[in-house]
Amino acid sequence: MARRRRKRPIYSNTYIKRRRIWMVVGVLLAVTLVALGGWLWTQRKTGVAKYPVRGVVLSQSDGSADFQALQSSGVAFVYLKSTQGASFFDDSFATNYQQASGSGLEVGVYHYFSFDSDPGAQADYFAEKVGKNIGTLPIGLRVVFYGGYADHPPKPAVLKAKVQAFIVELRRYTTRPLVLMGSPTALGELKGLDRSAKRWVISGGRPRFDGAAFWQDGTLTAAGTAYTAVAFMGSKQALKAAGE
């Protein structure tokens, strides 16, 4: 006599199907939550950290820098202070330039403009001390209302004339593009000057400045060391092209 097969209740298949559906829903929900958590984490980043193309600014006051650590932390470029006025040369420039150039980072150099020195003499001094070590990025010209000039800045016409004189003399040595570095106020005073030069805004808030290409704000930490942070407001390809 054939053995009767035990019949499974109809609701059993329904239960299995529902369980599978809920398992799929659970997996999809978990994946969604992970993705949402990652997105929310990126939103926690503020200022310069939100931009993918980030860099740092260095001078002798920062001591020795670990350029490999900077590159490993996602830094794409570095700007090095070279000269200030017509008689100050940054003690760390040569070492920083050599090490940065061998690290794979894009390198820029900048001059700190002085209102107390002849503009032409400053450009000559920059060219003499830097030589061919001008990096791969636009040459930076930092214009800051330092000391007593913070309360009594030069008149706009005088400021533009001085900076223009520096640029004209610098063009005797190189045709490398420039980037004018300064606060929104300082850059506003230079509006219309060298329209081909990019603008580097030093500001505690996201720059709403026409032509802003760089934004300096806050710090970036690599290997336990905090550096002055700056973001390039574009792609890595655009950064490379900026110095051409």
PDB file of C-alpha atoms in Angstrom:
ATOM      1  CA  MET A   1       0.000   0.000   0.000  1.00  0.00           C
ATOM      2  CA  ALA A   2       1.485   3.310  -1.123  1.00  0.00           C
ATOM      3  CA  ARG A   3       2.521   5.564   1.659  1.00  0.00           C
ATOM      4  CA  ARG A   4       0.451   8.730   1.785  1.00  0.00           C
ATOM      5  CA  ARG A   5       2.374  11.922   1.366  1.00  0.00           C
ATOM      6  CA  ARG A   6       1.908  14.416   4.102  1.00  0.00           C
ATOM      7  CA  LYS A   7       0.306  17.530   2.721  1.00  0.00           C
ATOM      8  CA  ARG A   8       1.679  20.923   3.699  1.00  0.00           C
ATOM      9  CA  PRO A   9      -0.979  23.407   4.713  1.00  0.00           C
ATOM     10  CA  ILE A  10      -1.760  26.011   2.080  1.00  0.00           C
ATOM     11  CA  TYR A  11      -0.844  28.863   4.401  1.00  0.00           C
ATOM     12  CA  SER A  12       2.693  27.400   4.817  1.00  0.00           C
ATOM     13  CA  ASN A  13       3.823  28.446   1.302  1.00  0.00           C
ATOM     14  CA  THR A  14       2.325  31.859   1.837  1.00  0.00           C
ATOM     15  CA  TYR A  15       4.275  32.229   5.085  1.00  0.00           C
ATOM     16  CA  ILE A  16       7.568  31.241   3.393  1.00  0.00           C
ATOM     17  CA  LYS A  17       7.007  33.709   0.560  1.00  0.00           C
ATOM     18  CA  ARG A  18       6.199  36.485   2.974  1.00  0.00           C
ATOM     19  CA  ARG A  19       9.264  35.701   5.041  1.00  0.00           C
ATOM     20  CA  ARG A  20      11.465  35.895   1.949  1.00  0.00           C
ATOM     21  CA  ILE A  21       9.901  39.214   0.962  1.00  0.00           C
ATOM     22  CA  TRP A  22      10.531  40.628   4.424  1.00  0.00           C
ATOM     23  CA  MET A  23      14.132  39.405   4.303  1.00  0.00           C
ATOM     24  CA  VAL A  24      14.682  41.200   0.989  1.00  0.00           C
ATOM     25  CA  VAL A  25      13.019  44.324   2.369  1.00  0.00           C
ATOM     26  CA  GLY A  26      15.241  44.123   5.457  1.00  0.00           C
ATOM     27  CA  VAL A  27      18.415  43.874   3.357  1.00  0.00           C
ATOM     28  CA  LEU A  28      17.358  46.795   1.157  1.00  0.00           C
ATOM     29  CA  LEU A  29      16.514  48.833   4.231  1.00  0.00           C
ATOM     30  CA  ALA A  30      19.922  48.101   5.780  1.00  0.00           C
ATOM     31  CA  VAL A  31      21.720  49.134   2.580  1.00  0.00           C
ATOM     32  CA  THR A  32      19.647  52.315   2.405  1.00  0.00           C
ATOM     33  CA  LEU A  33      20.435  53.180   6.010  1.00  0.00           C
ATOM     34  CA  VAL A  34      24.173  52.676   5.421  1.00  0.00           C
ATOM     35  CA  ALA A  35      24.065  54.913   2.340  1.00  0.00           C
ATOM     36  CA  LEU A  36      22.014  57.505   4.188  1.00  0.00           C
ATOM     37  CA  GLY A  37      24.453  57.430   7.098  1.00  0.00           C
ATOM     38  CA  GLY A  38      27.351  58.039   4.712  1.00  0.00           C
ATOM     39  CA  TRP A  39      25.539  60.950   3.105  1.00  0.00           C
ATOM     40  CA  LEU A  40      24.686  62.478   6.474  1.00  0.00           C
ATOM     41  CA  TRP A  41      28.343  62.150   7.514  1.00  0.00           C
ATOM     42  CA  THR A  42      29.475  64.083   4.455  1.00  0.00           C
ATOM     43  CA  GLN A  43      26.995  66.785   5.344  1.00  0.00           C
ATOM     44  CA  ARG A  44      28.641  67.097   8.750  1.00  0.00           C
ATOM     45  CA  LYS A  45      31.748  68.419   7.018  1.00  0.00           C
ATOM     46  CA  THR A  46      31.877  72.161   6.921  1.00  0.00           C
ATOM     47  CA  GLY A  47      33.866  74.776   5.086  1.00  0.00           C
ATOM     48  CA  VAL A  48      36.897  73.714   3.094  1.00  0.00           C
ATOM     49  CA  ALA A  49      36.466  70.056   4.129  1.00  0.00           C
ATOM     50  CA  LYS A  50      33.389  69.761   1.896  1.00  0.00           C
ATOM     51  CA  TYR A  51      35.429  70.314  -1.261  1.00  0.00           C
ATOM     52  CA  PRO A  52      37.222  67.374  -2.905  1.00  0.00           C
ATOM     53  CA  VAL A  53      40.275  69.347  -4.097  1.00  0.00           C
ATOM     54  CA  ARG A  54      41.975  70.569  -0.932  1.00  0.00           C
ATOM     55  CA  GLY A  55      45.400  71.982  -0.158  1.00  0.00           C
ATOM     56  CA  VAL A  56      47.477  73.626   2.549  1.00  0.00           C
ATOM     57  CA  VAL A  57      49.522  76.799   2.933  1.00  0.00           C
ATOM     58  CA  LEU A  58      52.992  76.584   4.481  1.00  0.00           C
ATOM     59  CA  SER A  59      55.662  78.955   5.729  1.00  0.00           C
ATOM     60  CA  GLN A  60      58.609  78.722   8.106  1.00  0.00           C
ATOM     61  CA  SER A  61      56.263  79.265  11.059  1.00  0.00           C
ATOM     62  CA  ASP A  62      54.760  75.824  10.383  1.00  0.00           C
ATOM     63  CA  GLY A  63      58.042  74.002  10.951  1.00  0.00           C
ATOM     64  CA  SER A  64      58.856  70.872   8.936  1.00  0.00           C
ATOM     65  CA  ALA A  65      55.974  69.314   7.023  1.00  0.00           C
ATOM     66  CA  ASP A  66      55.271  65.660   6.227  1.00  0.00           C
ATOM     67  CA  PHE A  67      54.313  65.915   2.561  1.00  0.00           C
ATOM     68  CA  GLN A  68      53.716  62.185   2.156  1.00  0.00           C
ATOM     69  CA  ALA A  69      51.272  62.288   5.066  1.00  0.00           C
ATOM     70  CA  LEU A  70      49.559  65.258   3.464  1.00  0.00           C
ATOM     71  CA  GLN A  71      49.170  63.402   0.189  1.00  0.00           C
ATOM     72  CA  SER A  72      47.891  60.280   1.989  1.00  0.00           C
ATOM     73  CA  SER A  73      45.285  62.401   3.780  1.00  0.00           C
ATOM     74  CA  GLY A  74      43.843  63.510   0.462  1.00  0.00           C
ATOM     75  CA  VAL A  75      45.638  66.820  -0.001  1.00  0.00           C
ATOM     76  CA  ALA A  76      46.067  67.659  -3.689  1.00  0.00           C
ATOM     77  CA  PHE A  77      48.247  70.761  -3.574  1.00  0.00           C
ATOM     78  CA  VAL A  78      50.421  72.946  -1.388  1.00  0.00           C
ATOM     79  CA  TYR A  79      51.296  76.642  -1.525  1.00  0.00           C
ATOM     80  CA  LEU A  80      54.642  77.744  -0.087  1.00  0.00           C
ATOM     81  CA  LYS A  81      55.539  81.196   1.125  1.00  0.00           C
ATOM     82  CA  SER A  82      58.685  82.373  -0.632  1.00  0.00           C
ATOM     83  CA  THR A  83      59.272  86.078  -0.045  1.00  0.00           C
ATOM     84  CA  GLN A  84      57.826  89.107   1.718  1.00  0.00           C
ATOM     85  CA  GLY A  85      58.549  92.678   0.804  1.00  0.00           C
ATOM     86  CA  ALA A  86      61.957  93.287  -0.742  1.00  0.00           C
ATOM     87  CA  SER A  87      64.197  91.700   1.895  1.00  0.00           C
ATOM     88  CA  PHE A  88      62.514  88.704   3.591  1.00  0.00           C
ATOM     89  CA  PHE A  89      63.053  85.160   2.304  1.00  0.00           C
ATOM     90  CA  ASP A  90      61.237  82.301   4.037  1.00  0.00           C
ATOM     91  CA  ASP A  91      63.819  80.060   5.751  1.00  0.00           C
ATOM     92  CA  SER A  92      61.883  76.891   4.928  1.00  0.00           C
ATOM     93  CA  PHE A  93      61.164  77.638   1.284  1.00  0.00           C
ATOM     94  CA  ALA A  94      64.049  75.732  -0.313  1.00  0.00           C
ATOM     95  CA  THR A  95      63.524  72.614   1.818  1.00  0.00           C
ATOM     96  CA  ASN A  96      59.761  72.704   1.487  1.00  0.00           C
ATOM     97  CA  TYR A  97      59.950  73.204  -2.252  1.00  0.00           C
ATOM     98  CA  GLN A  98      62.322  70.296  -2.777  1.00  0.00           C
ATOM     99  CA  GLN A  99      60.300  67.909  -0.637  1.00  0.00           C
ATOM    100  CA  ALA A 100      56.921  69.024  -1.935  1.00  0.00           C
ATOM    101  CA  SER A 101      58.055  68.721  -5.548  1.00  0.00           C
ATOM    102  CA  GLY A 102      59.061  65.111  -4.955  1.00  0.00           C
ATOM    103  CA  SER A 103      55.826  64.164  -3.193  1.00  0.00           C
ATOM    104  CA  GLY A 104      53.482  64.150  -6.165  1.00  0.00           C
ATOM    105  CA  LEU A 105      51.573  67.188  -4.904  1.00  0.00           C
ATOM    106  CA  GLU A 106      50.831  70.167  -7.123  1.00  0.00           C
ATOM    107  CA  VAL A 107      53.010  73.034  -5.867  1.00  0.00           C
ATOM    108  CA  GLY A 108      52.448  76.767  -5.816  1.00  0.00           C
ATOM    109  CA  VAL A 109      54.556  79.612  -4.395  1.00  0.00           C
ATOM    110  CA  TYR A 110      53.438  83.008  -3.168  1.00  0.00           C
ATOM    111  CA  HIS A 111      54.819  86.431  -2.311  1.00  0.00           C
ATOM    112  CA  TYR A 112      53.546  88.454   0.648  1.00  0.00           C
ATOM    113  CA  PHE A 113      53.068  91.996  -0.639  1.00  0.00           C
ATOM    114  CA  SER A 114      54.422  94.900   1.416  1.00  0.00           C
ATOM    115  CA  PHE A 115      52.997  98.429   1.355  1.00  0.00           C
ATOM    116  CA  ASP A 116      56.299  99.719   2.717  1.00  0.00           C
ATOM    117  CA  SER A 117      58.598  98.527  -0.092  1.00  0.00           C
ATOM    118  CA  ASP A 118      58.875  99.519  -3.719  1.00  0.00           C
ATOM    119  CA  PRO A 119      56.695  97.149  -5.807  1.00  0.00           C
ATOM    120  CA  GLY A 120      59.294  96.751  -8.520  1.00  0.00           C
ATOM    121  CA  ALA A 121      61.984  95.938  -5.975  1.00  0.00           C
ATOM    122  CA  GLN A 122      59.691  93.317  -4.464  1.00  0.00           C
ATOM    123  CA  ALA A 123      59.150  91.630  -7.824  1.00  0.00           C
ATOM    124  CA  ASP A 124      62.900  91.652  -8.493  1.00  0.00           C
ATOM    125  CA  TYR A 125      63.584  90.151  -5.077  1.00  0.00           C
ATOM    126  CA  PHE A 126      60.978  87.432  -5.628  1.00  0.00           C
ATOM    127  CA  ALA A 127      62.496  86.513  -8.990  1.00  0.00           C
ATOM    128  CA  GLU A 128      66.023  86.506  -7.544  1.00  0.00           C
ATOM    129  CA  LYS A 129      65.237  84.273  -4.554  1.00  0.00           C
ATOM    130  CA  VAL A 130      62.787  81.895  -6.221  1.00  0.00           C
ATOM    131  CA  GLY A 131      64.472  81.510  -9.579  1.00  0.00           C
ATOM    132  CA  LYS A 132      62.938  78.651 -11.537  1.00  0.00           C
ATOM    133  CA  ASN A 133      61.257  77.178  -8.462  1.00  0.00           C
ATOM    134  CA  ILE A 134      57.812  78.547  -9.266  1.00  0.00           C
ATOM    135  CA  GLY A 135      56.000  75.212  -9.045  1.00  0.00           C
ATOM    136  CA  THR A 136      53.109  74.088 -11.223  1.00  0.00           C
ATOM    137  CA  LEU A 137      50.314  76.400 -10.052  1.00  0.00           C
ATOM    138  CA  PRO A 138      49.613  80.125 -10.482  1.00  0.00           C
ATOM    139  CA  ILE A 139      52.032  82.377  -8.600  1.00  0.00           C
ATOM    140  CA  GLY A 140      50.311  83.757  -5.527  1.00  0.00           C
ATOM    141  CA  LEU A 141      50.382  87.433  -4.556  1.00  0.00           C
ATOM    142  CA  ARG A 142      49.074  87.821  -1.017  1.00  0.00           C
ATOM    143  CA  VAL A 143      47.644  91.267  -0.292  1.00  0.00           C
ATOM    144  CA  VAL A 144      46.705  91.691   3.374  1.00  0.00           C
ATOM    145  CA  PHE A 145      46.078  94.837   5.404  1.00  0.00           C
ATOM    146  CA  TYR A 146      48.615  94.075   8.123  1.00  0.00           C
ATOM    147  CA  GLY A 147      49.551  96.113  11.199  1.00  0.00           C
ATOM    148  CA  GLY A 148      48.405  99.717  11.094  1.00  0.00           C
ATOM    149  CA  TYR A 149      47.031  99.188   7.580  1.00  0.00           C
ATOM    150  CA  ALA A 150      44.215  97.117   9.082  1.00  0.00           C
ATOM    151  CA  ASP A 151      42.646 100.324  10.394  1.00  0.00           C
ATOM    152  CA  HIS A 152      44.055 102.662   7.768  1.00  0.00           C
ATOM    153  CA  PRO A 153      44.431 100.756   4.487  1.00  0.00           C
ATOM    154  CA  PRO A 154      45.903 102.410   1.416  1.00  0.00           C
ATOM    155  CA  LYS A 155      43.455 104.252  -0.787  1.00  0.00           C
ATOM    156  CA  PRO A 156      42.055 101.953  -3.506  1.00  0.00           C
ATOM    157  CA  ALA A 157      43.738 103.861  -6.330  1.00  0.00           C
ATOM    158  CA  VAL A 158      47.108 103.753  -4.552  1.00  0.00           C
ATOM    159  CA  LEU A 159      46.714 100.064  -3.740  1.00  0.00           C
ATOM    160  CA  LYS A 160      45.867  99.138  -7.324  1.00  0.00           C
ATOM    161  CA  ALA A 161      48.768 101.175  -8.668  1.00  0.00           C
ATOM    162  CA  LYS A 162      51.257  99.475  -6.335  1.00  0.00           C
ATOM    163  CA  VAL A 163      50.027  95.957  -7.086  1.00  0.00           C
ATOM    164  CA  GLN A 164      49.910  96.708 -10.807  1.00  0.00           C
ATOM    165  CA  ALA A 165      53.527  97.890 -10.678  1.00  0.00           C
ATOM    166  CA  PHE A 166      54.541  94.600  -9.034  1.00  0.00           C
ATOM    167  CA  ILE A 167      52.750  92.592 -11.714  1.00  0.00           C
ATOM    168  CA  VAL A 168      54.293  94.565 -14.574  1.00  0.00           C
ATOM    169  CA  GLU A 169      57.800  93.993 -13.182  1.00  0.00           C
ATOM    170  CA  LEU A 170      57.085  90.312 -12.497  1.00  0.00           C
ATOM    171  CA  ARG A 171      56.095  89.837 -16.127  1.00  0.00           C
ATOM    172  CA  ARG A 172      59.709  90.549 -17.065  1.00  0.00           C
ATOM    173  CA  TYR A 173      60.593  87.194 -15.501  1.00  0.00           C
ATOM    174  CA  THR A 174      57.636  84.902 -16.127  1.00  0.00           C
ATOM    175  CA  THR A 175      54.308  84.642 -17.910  1.00  0.00           C
ATOM    176  CA  ARG A 176      53.006  82.161 -15.340  1.00  0.00           C
ATOM    177  CA  PRO A 177      49.384  83.040 -14.366  1.00  0.00           C
ATOM    178  CA  LEU A 178      48.757  84.816 -11.065  1.00  0.00           C
ATOM    179  CA  VAL A 179      46.313  84.334  -8.230  1.00  0.00           C
ATOM    180  CA  LEU A 180      45.524  87.341  -6.031  1.00  0.00           C
ATOM    181  CA  MET A 181      45.174  86.290  -2.387  1.00  0.00           C
ATOM    182  CA  GLY A 182      43.330  88.308   0.230  1.00  0.00           C
ATOM    183  CA  SER A 183      40.205  89.047   2.216  1.00  0.00           C
ATOM    184  CA  PRO A 184      36.986  89.947   0.365  1.00  0.00           C
ATOM    185  CA  THR A 185      37.687  93.576   1.303  1.00  0.00           C
ATOM    186  CA  ALA A 186      41.229  93.578  -0.098  1.00  0.00           C
ATOM    187  CA  LEU A 187      40.190  91.752  -3.256  1.00  0.00           C
ATOM    188  CA  GLY A 188      37.287  94.138  -3.669  1.00  0.00           C
ATOM    189  CA  GLU A 189      39.764  97.029  -3.708  1.00  0.00           C
ATOM    190  CA  LEU A 190      41.632  95.232  -6.507  1.00  0.00           C
ATOM    191  CA  LYS A 191      38.545  94.652  -8.611  1.00  0.00           C
ATOM    192  CA  GLY A 192      39.287  94.969 -12.298  1.00  0.00           C
ATOM    193  CA  LEU A 193      43.019  94.506 -11.842  1.00  0.00           C
ATOM    194  CA  ASP A 194      44.544  91.777 -14.038  1.00  0.00           C
ATOM    195  CA  ARG A 195      41.279  90.070 -14.984  1.00  0.00           C
ATOM    196  CA  SER A 196      43.186  86.957 -16.052  1.00  0.00           C
ATOM    197  CA  ALA A 197      44.403  86.418 -12.469  1.00  0.00           C
ATOM    198  CA  LYS A 198      42.355  84.080 -10.319  1.00  0.00           C
ATOM    199  CA  ARG A 199      41.149  85.120  -6.873  1.00  0.00           C
ATOM    200  CA  TRP A 200      42.002  83.421  -3.584  1.00  0.00           C
ATOM    201  CA  VAL A 201      39.537  84.446  -0.880  1.00  0.00           C
ATOM    202  CA  ILE A 202      40.591  84.350   2.779  1.00  0.00           C
ATOM    203  CA  SER A 203      37.298  84.256   4.601  1.00  0.00           C
ATOM    204  CA  GLY A 204      35.501  82.554   7.477  1.00  0.00           C
ATOM    205  CA  GLY A 205      32.460  81.940   5.295  1.00  0.00           C
ATOM    206  CA  ARG A 206      31.991  80.406   1.869  1.00  0.00           C
ATOM    207  CA  PRO A 207      33.224  83.023  -0.598  1.00  0.00           C
ATOM    208  CA  ARG A 208      30.542  84.812  -2.575  1.00  0.00           C
ATOM    209  CA  PHE A 209      33.124  86.627  -4.623  1.00  0.00           C
ATOM    210  CA  ASP A 210      33.102  86.883  -8.401  1.00  0.00           C
ATOM    211  CA  GLY A 211      35.857  84.770  -9.877  1.00  0.00           C
ATOM    212  CA  ALA A 212      36.795  83.036  -6.622  1.00  0.00           C
ATOM    213  CA  ALA A 213      38.945  80.000  -7.450  1.00  0.00           C
ATOM    214  CA  PHE A 214      40.452  79.277  -4.017  1.00  0.00           C
ATOM    215  CA  TRP A 215      38.959  79.545  -0.550  1.00  0.00           C
ATOM    216  CA  GLN A 216      41.180  79.641   2.544  1.00  0.00           C
ATOM    217  CA  ASP A 217      39.521  78.885   5.870  1.00  0.00           C
ATOM    218  CA  GLY A 218      40.291  76.847   8.995  1.00  0.00           C
ATOM    219  CA  THR A 219      42.803  74.038   9.319  1.00  0.00           C
ATOM    220  CA  LEU A 220      43.444  70.580   7.942  1.00  0.00           C
ATOM    221  CA  THR A 221      45.081  67.907  10.098  1.00  0.00           C
ATOM    222  CA  ALA A 222      47.504  65.278   8.765  1.00  0.00           C
ATOM    223  CA  ALA A 223      49.620  62.968  10.906  1.00  0.00           C
ATOM    224  CA  GLY A 224      48.641  64.923  14.001  1.00  0.00           C
ATOM    225  CA  THR A 225      49.701  68.297  12.602  1.00  0.00           C
ATOM    226  CA  ALA A 226      47.270  71.111  11.796  1.00  0.00           C
ATOM    227  CA  TYR A 227      47.901  73.120   8.627  1.00  0.00           C
ATOM    228  CA  THR A 228      46.202  76.179   7.169  1.00  0.00           C
ATOM    229  CA  ALA A 229      43.572  74.758   4.815  1.00  0.00           C
ATOM    230  CA  VAL A 230      42.477  75.933   1.394  1.00  0.00           C
ATOM    231  CA  ALA A 231      40.130  74.487  -1.214  1.00  0.00           C
ATOM    232  CA  PHE A 232      40.203  74.803  -4.974  1.00  0.00           C
ATOM    233  CA  MET A 233      36.704  75.473  -6.265  1.00  0.00           C
ATOM    234  CA  GLY A 234      36.959  73.091  -9.179  1.00  0.00           C
ATOM    235  CA  SER A 235      38.241  69.716 -10.353  1.00  0.00           C
ATOM    236  CA  LYS A 236      41.775  68.332 -10.162  1.00  0.00           C
ATOM    237  CA  GLN A 237      42.027  68.680 -13.930  1.00  0.00           C
ATOM    238  CA  ALA A 238      41.089  72.346 -13.663  1.00  0.00           C
ATOM    239  CA  LEU A 239      43.677  72.809 -10.915  1.00  0.00           C
ATOM    240  CA  LYS A 240      46.412  71.395 -13.133  1.00  0.00           C
ATOM    241  CA  ALA A 241      45.333  73.621 -15.998  1.00  0.00           C
ATOM    242  CA  ALA A 242      45.274  76.737 -13.788  1.00  0.00           C
ATOM    243  CA  GLY A 243      49.060  77.048 -13.824  1.00  0.00           C
ATOM    244  CA  GLU A 244      49.466  76.665 -17.576  1.00  0.00           C
TER     245      GLU A 244
END
